[in-house]
PDB file of C-alpha atoms and ligand atoms in Angstrom:
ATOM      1  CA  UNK A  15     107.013 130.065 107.774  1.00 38.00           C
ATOM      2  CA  UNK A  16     108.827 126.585 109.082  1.00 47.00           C
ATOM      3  CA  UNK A  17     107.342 123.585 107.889  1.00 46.00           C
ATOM      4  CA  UNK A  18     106.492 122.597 111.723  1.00 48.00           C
ATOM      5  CA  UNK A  19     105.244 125.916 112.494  1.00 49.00           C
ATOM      6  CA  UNK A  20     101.833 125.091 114.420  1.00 55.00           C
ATOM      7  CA  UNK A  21      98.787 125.519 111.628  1.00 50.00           C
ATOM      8  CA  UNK A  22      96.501 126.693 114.665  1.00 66.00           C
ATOM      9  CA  UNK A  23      99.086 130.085 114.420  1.00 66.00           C
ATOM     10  CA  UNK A  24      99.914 130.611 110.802  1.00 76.00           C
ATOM     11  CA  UNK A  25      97.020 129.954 108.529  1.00 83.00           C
ATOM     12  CA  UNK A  26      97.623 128.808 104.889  1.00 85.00           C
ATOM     13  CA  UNK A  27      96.073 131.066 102.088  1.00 85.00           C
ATOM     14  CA  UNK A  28      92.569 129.460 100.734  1.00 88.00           C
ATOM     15  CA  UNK A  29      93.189 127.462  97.389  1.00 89.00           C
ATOM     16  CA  UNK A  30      96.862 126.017  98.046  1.00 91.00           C
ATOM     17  CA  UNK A  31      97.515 122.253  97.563  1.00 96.00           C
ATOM     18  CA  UNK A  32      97.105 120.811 100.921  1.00 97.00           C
ATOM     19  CA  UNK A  33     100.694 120.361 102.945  1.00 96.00           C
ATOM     20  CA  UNK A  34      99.465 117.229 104.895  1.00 97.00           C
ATOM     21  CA  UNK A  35      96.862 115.066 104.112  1.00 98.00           C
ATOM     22  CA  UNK A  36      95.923 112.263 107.182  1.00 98.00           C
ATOM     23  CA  UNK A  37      93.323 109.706 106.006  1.00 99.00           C
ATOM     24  CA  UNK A  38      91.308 107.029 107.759  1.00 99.00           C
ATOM     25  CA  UNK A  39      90.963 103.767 105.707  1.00 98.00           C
ATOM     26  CA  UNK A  40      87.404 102.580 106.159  1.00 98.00           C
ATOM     27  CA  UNK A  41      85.212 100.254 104.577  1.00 98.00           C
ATOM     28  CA  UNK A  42      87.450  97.439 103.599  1.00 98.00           C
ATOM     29  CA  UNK A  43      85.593  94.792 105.451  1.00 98.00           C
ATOM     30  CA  UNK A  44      82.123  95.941 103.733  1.00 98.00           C
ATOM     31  CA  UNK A  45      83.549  96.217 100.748  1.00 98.00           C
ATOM     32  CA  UNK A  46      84.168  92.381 100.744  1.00 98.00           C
ATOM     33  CA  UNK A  47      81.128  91.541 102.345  1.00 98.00           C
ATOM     34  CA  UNK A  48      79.016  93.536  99.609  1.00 98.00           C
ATOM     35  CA  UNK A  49      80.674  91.110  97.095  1.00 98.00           C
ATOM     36  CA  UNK A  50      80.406  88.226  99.609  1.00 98.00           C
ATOM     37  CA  UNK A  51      84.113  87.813 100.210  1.00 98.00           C
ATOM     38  CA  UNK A  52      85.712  87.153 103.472  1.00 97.00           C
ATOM     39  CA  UNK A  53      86.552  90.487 104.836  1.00 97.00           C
ATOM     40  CA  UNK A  54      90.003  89.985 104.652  1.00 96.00           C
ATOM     41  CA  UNK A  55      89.852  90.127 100.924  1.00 97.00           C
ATOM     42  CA  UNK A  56      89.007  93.732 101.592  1.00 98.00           C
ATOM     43  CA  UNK A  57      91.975  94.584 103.466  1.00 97.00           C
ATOM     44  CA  UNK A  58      94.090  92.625 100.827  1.00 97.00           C
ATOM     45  CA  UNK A  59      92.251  95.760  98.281  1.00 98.00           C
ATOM     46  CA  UNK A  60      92.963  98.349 100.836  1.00 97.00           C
ATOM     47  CA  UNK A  61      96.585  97.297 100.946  1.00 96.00           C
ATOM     48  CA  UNK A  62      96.995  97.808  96.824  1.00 96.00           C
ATOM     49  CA  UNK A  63      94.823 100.699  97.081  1.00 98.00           C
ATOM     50  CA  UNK A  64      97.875 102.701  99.802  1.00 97.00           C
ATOM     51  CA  UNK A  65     100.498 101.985  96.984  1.00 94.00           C
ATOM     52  CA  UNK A  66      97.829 104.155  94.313  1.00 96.00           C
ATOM     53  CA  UNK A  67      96.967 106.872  96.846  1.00 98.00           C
ATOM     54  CA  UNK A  68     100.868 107.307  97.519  1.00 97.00           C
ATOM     55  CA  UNK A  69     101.476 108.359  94.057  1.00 97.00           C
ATOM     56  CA  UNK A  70      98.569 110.519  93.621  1.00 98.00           C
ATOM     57  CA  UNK A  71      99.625 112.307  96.561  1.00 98.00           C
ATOM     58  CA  UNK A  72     103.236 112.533  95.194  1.00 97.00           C
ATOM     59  CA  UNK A  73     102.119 113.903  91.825  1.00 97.00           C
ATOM     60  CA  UNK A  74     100.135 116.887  93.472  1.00 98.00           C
ATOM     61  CA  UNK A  75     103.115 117.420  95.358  1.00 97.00           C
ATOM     62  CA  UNK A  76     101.658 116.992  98.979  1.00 98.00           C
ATOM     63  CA  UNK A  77     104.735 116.644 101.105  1.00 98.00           C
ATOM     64  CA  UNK A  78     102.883 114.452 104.404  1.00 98.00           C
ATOM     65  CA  UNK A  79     100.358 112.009 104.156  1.00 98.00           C
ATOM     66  CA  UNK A  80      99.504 109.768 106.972  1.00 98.00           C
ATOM     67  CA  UNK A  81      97.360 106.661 106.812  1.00 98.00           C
ATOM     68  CA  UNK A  82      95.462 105.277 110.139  1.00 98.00           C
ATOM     69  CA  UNK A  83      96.254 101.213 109.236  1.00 98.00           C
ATOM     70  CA  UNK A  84      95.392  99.695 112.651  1.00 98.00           C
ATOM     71  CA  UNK A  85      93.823 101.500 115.562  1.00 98.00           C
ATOM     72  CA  UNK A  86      94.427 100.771 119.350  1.00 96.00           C
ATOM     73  CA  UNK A  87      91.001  99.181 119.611  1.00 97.00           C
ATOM     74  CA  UNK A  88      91.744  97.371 116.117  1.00 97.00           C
ATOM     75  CA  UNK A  89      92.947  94.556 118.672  1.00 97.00           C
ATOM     76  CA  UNK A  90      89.245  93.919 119.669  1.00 97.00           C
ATOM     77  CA  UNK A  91      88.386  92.111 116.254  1.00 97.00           C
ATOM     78  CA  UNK A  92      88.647  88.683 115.511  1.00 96.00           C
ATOM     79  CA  UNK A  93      91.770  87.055 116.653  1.00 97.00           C
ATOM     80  CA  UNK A  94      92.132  85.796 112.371  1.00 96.00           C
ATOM     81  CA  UNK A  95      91.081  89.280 111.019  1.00 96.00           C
ATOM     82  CA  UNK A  96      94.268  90.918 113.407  1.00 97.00           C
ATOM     83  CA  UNK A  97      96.916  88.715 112.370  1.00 95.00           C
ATOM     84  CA  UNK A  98      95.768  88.796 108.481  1.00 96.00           C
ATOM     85  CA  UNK A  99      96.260  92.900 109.355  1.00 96.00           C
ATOM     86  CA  UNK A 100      99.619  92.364 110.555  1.00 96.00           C
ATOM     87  CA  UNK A 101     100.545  89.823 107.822  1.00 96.00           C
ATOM     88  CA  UNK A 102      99.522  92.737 105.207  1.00 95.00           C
ATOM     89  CA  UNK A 103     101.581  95.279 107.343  1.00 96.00           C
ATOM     90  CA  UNK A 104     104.555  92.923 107.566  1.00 96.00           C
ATOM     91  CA  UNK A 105     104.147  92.422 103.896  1.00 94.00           C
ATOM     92  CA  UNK A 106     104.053  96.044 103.373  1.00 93.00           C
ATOM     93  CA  UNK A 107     107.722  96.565 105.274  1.00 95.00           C
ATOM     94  CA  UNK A 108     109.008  93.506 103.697  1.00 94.00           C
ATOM     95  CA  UNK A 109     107.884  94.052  99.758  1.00 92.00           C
ATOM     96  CA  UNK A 110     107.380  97.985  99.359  1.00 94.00           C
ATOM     97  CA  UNK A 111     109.988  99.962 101.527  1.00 96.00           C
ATOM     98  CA  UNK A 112     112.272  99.282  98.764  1.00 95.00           C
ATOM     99  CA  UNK A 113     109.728 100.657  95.959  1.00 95.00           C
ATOM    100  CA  UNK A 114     109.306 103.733  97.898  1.00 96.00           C
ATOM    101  CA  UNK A 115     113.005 104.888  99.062  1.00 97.00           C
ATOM    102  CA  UNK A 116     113.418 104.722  95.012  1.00 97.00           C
ATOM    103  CA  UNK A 117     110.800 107.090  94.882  1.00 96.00           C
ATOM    104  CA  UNK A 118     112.310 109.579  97.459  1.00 97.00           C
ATOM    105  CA  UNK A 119     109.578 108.717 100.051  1.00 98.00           C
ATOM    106  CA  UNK A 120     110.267 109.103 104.147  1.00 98.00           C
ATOM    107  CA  UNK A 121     108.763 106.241 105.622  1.00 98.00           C
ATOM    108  CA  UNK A 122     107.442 106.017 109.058  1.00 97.00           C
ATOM    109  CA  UNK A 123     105.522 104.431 111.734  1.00 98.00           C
ATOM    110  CA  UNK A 124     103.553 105.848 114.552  1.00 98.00           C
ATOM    111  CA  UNK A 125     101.971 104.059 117.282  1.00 98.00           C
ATOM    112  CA  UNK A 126     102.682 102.029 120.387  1.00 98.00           C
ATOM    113  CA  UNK A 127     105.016  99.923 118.800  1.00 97.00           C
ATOM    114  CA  UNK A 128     106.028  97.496 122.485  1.00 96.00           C
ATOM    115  CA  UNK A 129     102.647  95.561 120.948  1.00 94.00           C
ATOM    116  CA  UNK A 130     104.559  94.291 117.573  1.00 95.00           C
ATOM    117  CA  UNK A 131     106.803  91.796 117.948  1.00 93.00           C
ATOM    118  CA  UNK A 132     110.656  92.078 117.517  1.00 96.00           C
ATOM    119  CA  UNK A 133     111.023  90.985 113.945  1.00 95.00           C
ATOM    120  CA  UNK A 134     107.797  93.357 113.246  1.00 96.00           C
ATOM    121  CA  UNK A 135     109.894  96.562 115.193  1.00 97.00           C
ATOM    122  CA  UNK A 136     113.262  95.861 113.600  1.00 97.00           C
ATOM    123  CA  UNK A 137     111.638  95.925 110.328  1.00 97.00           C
ATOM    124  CA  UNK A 138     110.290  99.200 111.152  1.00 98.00           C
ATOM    125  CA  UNK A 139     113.416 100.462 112.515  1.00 98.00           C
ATOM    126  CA  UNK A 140     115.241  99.277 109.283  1.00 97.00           C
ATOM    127  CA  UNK A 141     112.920 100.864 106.889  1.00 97.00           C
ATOM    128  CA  UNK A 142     113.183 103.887 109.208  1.00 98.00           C
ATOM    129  CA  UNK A 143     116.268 104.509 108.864  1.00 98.00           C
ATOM    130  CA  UNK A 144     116.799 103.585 105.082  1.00 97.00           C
ATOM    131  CA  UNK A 145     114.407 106.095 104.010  1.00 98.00           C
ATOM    132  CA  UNK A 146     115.259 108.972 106.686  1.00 98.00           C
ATOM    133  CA  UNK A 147     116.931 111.458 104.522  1.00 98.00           C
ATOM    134  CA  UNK A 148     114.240 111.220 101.866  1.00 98.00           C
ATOM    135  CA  UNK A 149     112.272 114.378 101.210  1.00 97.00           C
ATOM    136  CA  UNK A 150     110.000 113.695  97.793  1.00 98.00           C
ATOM    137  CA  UNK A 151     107.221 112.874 100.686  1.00 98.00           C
ATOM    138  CA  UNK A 152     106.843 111.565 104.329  1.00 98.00           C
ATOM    139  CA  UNK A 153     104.387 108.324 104.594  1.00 98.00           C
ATOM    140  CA  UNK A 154     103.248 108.111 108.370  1.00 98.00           C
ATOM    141  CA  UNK A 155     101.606 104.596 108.643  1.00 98.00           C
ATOM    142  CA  UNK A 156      99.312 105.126 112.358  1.00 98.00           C
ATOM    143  CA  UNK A 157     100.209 101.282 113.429  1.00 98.00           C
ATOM    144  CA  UNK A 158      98.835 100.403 117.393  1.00 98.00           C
ATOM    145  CA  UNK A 159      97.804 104.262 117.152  1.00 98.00           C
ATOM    146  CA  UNK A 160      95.328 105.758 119.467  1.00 98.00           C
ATOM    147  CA  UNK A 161      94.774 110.004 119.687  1.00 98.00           C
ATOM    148  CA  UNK A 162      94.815 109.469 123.645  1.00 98.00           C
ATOM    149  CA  UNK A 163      98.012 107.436 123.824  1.00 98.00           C
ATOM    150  CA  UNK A 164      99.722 109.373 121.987  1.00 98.00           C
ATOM    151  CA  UNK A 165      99.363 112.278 124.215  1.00 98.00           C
ATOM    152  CA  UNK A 166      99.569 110.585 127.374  1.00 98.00           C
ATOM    153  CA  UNK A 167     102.937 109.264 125.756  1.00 98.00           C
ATOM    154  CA  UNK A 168     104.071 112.719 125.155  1.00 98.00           C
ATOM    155  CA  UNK A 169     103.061 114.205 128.671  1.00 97.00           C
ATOM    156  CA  UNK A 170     104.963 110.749 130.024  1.00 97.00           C
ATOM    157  CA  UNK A 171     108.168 111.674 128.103  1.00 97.00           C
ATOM    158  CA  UNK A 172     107.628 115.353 128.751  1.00 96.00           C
ATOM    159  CA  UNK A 173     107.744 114.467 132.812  1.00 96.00           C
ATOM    160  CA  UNK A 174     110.379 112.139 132.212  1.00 97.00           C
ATOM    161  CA  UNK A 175     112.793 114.340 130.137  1.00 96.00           C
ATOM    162  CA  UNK A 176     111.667 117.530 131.605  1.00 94.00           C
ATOM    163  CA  UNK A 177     110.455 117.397 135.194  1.00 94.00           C
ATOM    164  CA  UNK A 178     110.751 121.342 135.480  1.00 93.00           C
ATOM    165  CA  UNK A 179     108.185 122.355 132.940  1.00 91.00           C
ATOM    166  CA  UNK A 180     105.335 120.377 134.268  1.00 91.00           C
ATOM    167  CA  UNK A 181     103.771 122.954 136.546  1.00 92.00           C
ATOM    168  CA  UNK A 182     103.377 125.246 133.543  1.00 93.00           C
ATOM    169  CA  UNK A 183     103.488 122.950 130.891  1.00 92.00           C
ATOM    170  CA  UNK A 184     101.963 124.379 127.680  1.00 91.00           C
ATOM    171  CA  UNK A 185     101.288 124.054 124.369  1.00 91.00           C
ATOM    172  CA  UNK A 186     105.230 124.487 122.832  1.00 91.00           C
ATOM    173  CA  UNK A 187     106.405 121.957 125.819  1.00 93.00           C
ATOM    174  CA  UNK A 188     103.894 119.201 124.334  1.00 95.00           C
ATOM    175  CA  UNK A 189     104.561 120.048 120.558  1.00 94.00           C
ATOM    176  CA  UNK A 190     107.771 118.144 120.412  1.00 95.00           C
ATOM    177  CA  UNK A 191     106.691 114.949 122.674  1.00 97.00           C
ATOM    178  CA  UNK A 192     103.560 114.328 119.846  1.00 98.00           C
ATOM    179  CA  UNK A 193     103.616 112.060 117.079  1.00 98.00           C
ATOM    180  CA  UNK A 194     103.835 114.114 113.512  1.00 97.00           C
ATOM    181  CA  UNK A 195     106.140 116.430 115.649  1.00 96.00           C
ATOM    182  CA  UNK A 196     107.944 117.454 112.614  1.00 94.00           C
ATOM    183  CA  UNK A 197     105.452 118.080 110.179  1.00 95.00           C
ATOM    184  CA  UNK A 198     102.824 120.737 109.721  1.00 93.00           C
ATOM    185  CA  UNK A 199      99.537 119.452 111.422  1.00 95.00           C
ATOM    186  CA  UNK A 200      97.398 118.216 108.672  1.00 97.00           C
ATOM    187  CA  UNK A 201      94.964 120.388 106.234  1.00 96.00           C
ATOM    188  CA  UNK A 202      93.105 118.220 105.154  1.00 98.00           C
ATOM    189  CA  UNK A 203      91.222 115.311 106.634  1.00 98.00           C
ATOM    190  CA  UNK A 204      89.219 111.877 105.197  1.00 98.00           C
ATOM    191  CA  UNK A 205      87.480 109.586 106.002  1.00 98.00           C
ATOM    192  CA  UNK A 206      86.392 106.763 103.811  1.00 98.00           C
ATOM    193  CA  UNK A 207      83.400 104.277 104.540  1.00 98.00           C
ATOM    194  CA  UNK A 208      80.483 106.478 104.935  1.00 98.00           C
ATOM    195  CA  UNK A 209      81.183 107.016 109.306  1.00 98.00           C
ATOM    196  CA  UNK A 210      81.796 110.221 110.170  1.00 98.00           C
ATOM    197  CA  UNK A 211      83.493 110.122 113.521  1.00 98.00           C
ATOM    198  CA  UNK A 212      87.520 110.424 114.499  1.00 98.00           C
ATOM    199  CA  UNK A 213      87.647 107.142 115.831  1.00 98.00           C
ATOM    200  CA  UNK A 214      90.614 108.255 118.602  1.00 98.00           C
ATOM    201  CA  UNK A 215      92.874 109.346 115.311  1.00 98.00           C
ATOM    202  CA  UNK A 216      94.977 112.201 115.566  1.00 98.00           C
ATOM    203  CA  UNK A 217      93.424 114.164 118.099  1.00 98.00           C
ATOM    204  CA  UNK A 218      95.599 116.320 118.765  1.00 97.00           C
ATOM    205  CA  UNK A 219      96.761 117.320 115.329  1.00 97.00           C
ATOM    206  CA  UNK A 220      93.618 117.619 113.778  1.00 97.00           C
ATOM    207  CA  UNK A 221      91.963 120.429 116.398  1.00 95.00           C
ATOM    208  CA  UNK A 222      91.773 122.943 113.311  1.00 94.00           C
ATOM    209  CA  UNK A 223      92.102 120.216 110.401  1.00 96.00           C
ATOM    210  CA  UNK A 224      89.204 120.759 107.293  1.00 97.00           C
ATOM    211  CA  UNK A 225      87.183 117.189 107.439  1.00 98.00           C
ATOM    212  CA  UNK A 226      85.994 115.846 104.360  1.00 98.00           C
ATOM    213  CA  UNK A 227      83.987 112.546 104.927  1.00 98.00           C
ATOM    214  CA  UNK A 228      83.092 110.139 101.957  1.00 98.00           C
ATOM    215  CA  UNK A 229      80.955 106.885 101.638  1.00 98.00           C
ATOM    216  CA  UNK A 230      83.280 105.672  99.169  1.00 98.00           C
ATOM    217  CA  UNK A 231      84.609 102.785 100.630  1.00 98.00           C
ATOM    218  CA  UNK A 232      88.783 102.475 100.661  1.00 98.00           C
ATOM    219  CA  UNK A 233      89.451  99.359  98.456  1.00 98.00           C
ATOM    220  CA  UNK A 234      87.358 101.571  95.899  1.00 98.00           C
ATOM    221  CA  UNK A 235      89.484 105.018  96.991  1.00 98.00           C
ATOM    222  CA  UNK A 236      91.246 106.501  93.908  1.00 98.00           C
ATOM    223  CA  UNK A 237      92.808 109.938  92.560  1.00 98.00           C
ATOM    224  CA  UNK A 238      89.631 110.963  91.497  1.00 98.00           C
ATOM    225  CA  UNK A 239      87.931 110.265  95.160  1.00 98.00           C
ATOM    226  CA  UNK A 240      91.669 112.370  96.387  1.00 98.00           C
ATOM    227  CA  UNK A 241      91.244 115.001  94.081  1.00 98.00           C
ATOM    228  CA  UNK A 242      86.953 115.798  95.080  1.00 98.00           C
ATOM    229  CA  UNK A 243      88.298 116.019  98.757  1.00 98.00           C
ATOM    230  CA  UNK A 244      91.107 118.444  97.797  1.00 98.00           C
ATOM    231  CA  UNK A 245      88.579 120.511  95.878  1.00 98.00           C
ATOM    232  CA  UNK A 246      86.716 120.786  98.452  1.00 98.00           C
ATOM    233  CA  UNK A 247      89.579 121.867 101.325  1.00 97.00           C
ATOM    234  CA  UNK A 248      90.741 124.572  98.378  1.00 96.00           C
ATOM    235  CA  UNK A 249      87.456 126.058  98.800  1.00 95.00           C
ATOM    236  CA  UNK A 250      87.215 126.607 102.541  1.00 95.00           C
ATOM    237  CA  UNK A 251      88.406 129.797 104.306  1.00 92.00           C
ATOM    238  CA  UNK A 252      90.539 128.581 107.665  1.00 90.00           C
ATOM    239  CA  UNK A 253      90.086 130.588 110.033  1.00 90.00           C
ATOM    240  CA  UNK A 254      91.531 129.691 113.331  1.00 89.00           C
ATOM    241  CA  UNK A 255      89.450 132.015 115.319  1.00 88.00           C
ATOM    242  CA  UNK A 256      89.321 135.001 113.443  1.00 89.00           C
ATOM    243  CA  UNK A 257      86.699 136.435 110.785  1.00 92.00           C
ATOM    244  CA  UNK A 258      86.626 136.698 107.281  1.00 92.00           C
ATOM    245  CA  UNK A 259      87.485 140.662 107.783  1.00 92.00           C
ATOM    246  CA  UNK A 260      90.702 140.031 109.468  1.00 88.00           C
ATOM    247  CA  UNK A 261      91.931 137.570 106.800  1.00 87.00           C
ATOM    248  CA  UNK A 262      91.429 139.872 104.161  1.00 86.00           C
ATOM    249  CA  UNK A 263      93.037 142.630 106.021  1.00 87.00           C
ATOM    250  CA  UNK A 264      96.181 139.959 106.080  1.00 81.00           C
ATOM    251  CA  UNK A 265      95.857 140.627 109.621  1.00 67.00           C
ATOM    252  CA  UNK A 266      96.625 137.010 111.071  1.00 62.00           C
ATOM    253  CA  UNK A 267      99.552 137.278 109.297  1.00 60.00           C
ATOM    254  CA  UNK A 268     100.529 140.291 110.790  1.00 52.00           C
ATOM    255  CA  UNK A 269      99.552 139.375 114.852  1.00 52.00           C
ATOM    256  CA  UNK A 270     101.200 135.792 114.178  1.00 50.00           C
ATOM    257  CA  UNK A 271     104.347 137.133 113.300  1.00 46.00           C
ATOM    258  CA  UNK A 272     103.750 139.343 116.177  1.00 45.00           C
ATOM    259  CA  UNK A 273     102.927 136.069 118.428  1.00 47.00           C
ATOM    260  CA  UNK A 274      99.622 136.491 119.208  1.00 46.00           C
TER     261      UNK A 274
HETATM  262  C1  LIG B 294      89.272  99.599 107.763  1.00 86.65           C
HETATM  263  O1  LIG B 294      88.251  98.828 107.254  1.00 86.65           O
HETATM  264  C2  LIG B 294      90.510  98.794 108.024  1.00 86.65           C
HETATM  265  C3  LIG B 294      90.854  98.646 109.438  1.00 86.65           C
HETATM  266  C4  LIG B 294      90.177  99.113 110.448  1.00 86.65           C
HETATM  267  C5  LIG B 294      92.067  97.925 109.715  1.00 86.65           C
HETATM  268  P1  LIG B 294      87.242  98.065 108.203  1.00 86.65           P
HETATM  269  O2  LIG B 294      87.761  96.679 108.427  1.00 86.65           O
HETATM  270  O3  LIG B 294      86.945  98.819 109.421  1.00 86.65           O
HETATM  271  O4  LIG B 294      85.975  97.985 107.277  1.00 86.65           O
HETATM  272  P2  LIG B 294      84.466  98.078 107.723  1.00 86.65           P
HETATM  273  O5  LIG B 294      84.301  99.367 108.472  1.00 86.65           O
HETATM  274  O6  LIG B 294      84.185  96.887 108.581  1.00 86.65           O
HETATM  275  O7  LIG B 294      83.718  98.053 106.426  1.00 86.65           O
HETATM  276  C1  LIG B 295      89.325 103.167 112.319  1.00 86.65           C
HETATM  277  O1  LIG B 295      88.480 102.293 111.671  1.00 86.65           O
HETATM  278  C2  LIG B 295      90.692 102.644 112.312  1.00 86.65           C
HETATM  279  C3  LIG B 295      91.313 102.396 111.016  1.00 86.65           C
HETATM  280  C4  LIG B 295      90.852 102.695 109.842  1.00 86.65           C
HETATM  281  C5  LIG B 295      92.582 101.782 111.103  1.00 86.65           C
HETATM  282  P1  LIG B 295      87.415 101.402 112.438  1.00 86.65           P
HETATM  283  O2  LIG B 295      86.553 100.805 111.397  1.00 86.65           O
HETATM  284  O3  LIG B 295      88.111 100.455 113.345  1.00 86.65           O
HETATM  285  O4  LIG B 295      86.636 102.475 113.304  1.00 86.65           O
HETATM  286  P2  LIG B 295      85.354 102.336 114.240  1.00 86.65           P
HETATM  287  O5  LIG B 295      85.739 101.450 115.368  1.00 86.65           O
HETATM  288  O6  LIG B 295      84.267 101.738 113.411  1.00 86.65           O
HETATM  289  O7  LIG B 295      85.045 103.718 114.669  1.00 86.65           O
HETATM  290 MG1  LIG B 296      85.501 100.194 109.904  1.00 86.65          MG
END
């Protein structure tokens, strides 16, 4: 099956290593407060915590993992607490690209970048391109990301680009306009921090995604955290619609390849 083959059509056997892991990073500011630091110490954690995750991810051999760093309504907090977030992020482009091209890693942003400022999106665009041909594993950082932007953005390019397909648009006209266009949609999905809510992530991506919610908090997120949440997506039987029966009949199989 291609890589970007929609995982609402083709679904993965129960057990395998999970192609595409998408996590939201919560519980940095609580973290710090439980330990009565200023809750940017907490996001200073979080940010050593991405570089851990990164390899544990690379070591199981998932191929996509994409982090939700700063949300569209992130720009509601404190006026300090936003530009210590960007200062980390900057930080992150300036100090670890490097680190991770020598590791084979595809780096990438998503989000509405016309919020960052120019040094901010030719940084991005420079790490961008230096790591584009890697394939050990893509890092997605969601950056100014919100679910409903991100398909509004796609249905705006979609018009633009494609004016004729409109009146009929469906699902295979939007595919390509979405963020994460390229990879699988993700398998698995966490959330740190104890909330157990989407938070305008990936909606789009995750409509069949297996959730896995944990009150660790992120600056305390490790391999072991990683590997309870994969245990748990190994065990589930996806679906997609069908029952049990049909699965072990290897029946989806057989109607996807047939296109229904
Ligand atoms: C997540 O941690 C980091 C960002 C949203 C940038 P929080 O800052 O939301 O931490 P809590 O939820 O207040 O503990
Ligand atoms: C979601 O976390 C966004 C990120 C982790 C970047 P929040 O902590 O901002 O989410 P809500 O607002 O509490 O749902
Ligand atoms: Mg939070």
């Amino acid at each position: 099956m291609p890589e970007t083959e929609s995982s609402t059509r083709v679904i993965p056997a129960t057990g395998l290593m999970p192609r595409h892991v998408a996590i939201i990073m919560d519980g940095n500011g609580r973290w710090a407060q439980k330990r009565l630091l200023p809750r940017v110490a907490g996001h200073r954690r979080g940010a050593e915590v991405v570089r851990r995750v990164l390899v544990a991810c690379r070591e199981r051999g998932i191929r996509h993992l994409t982090l939700f760093a700063f949300s569209s309504e992130n720009w509601r907090r404190p006026p300090a607490e936003v530009s210590l977030l960007m200062k980390l992020f900057r930080g992150m482009l300036e100090g670890e690209v490097a680190r991770m091209h020598e590791a084979g890693i595809r780096f990438r942003v998503i989000g509405d970048l016309s919020r960052f400022d120019e040094g901010m999106v030719q940084l991005i665009h420079n790490a961008e391109q230096l790591t584009a041909a890697n394939t050990v594993l893509t890092l997605s950082i969601a950056a100014n990301y919100g679910g409903r932007w991100d398909i509004l953005q796609a249905v705006r390019r979609l018009a633009q680009e494609r004016p004729d397909r409109i009146a009929t648009l469906d699902e295979t006209d939007l595919a390509p306009y979405l963020a994460l266009a390229d990879a699988p949609e993700p398998d698995l999905f966490i959330r740190t921090g104890g909330e157990q809510r989407v938070s305008n992530f990936l909606l789009w991506q995750l409509a069949y995604t297996e959730y896995f919610f944990t009150d660790v908090l992120w600056p305390e997120f490790d391999a072991r955290t990683l590997d309870l949440a994969i245990a748990s997506y190994q065990q589930r039987e996806r679906r997609f619609g069908r029952t049990s029966e049909q699965l072990r009949a290897g029946e989806a199989t057989r109607r996807d390849a047939a296109g229904q």
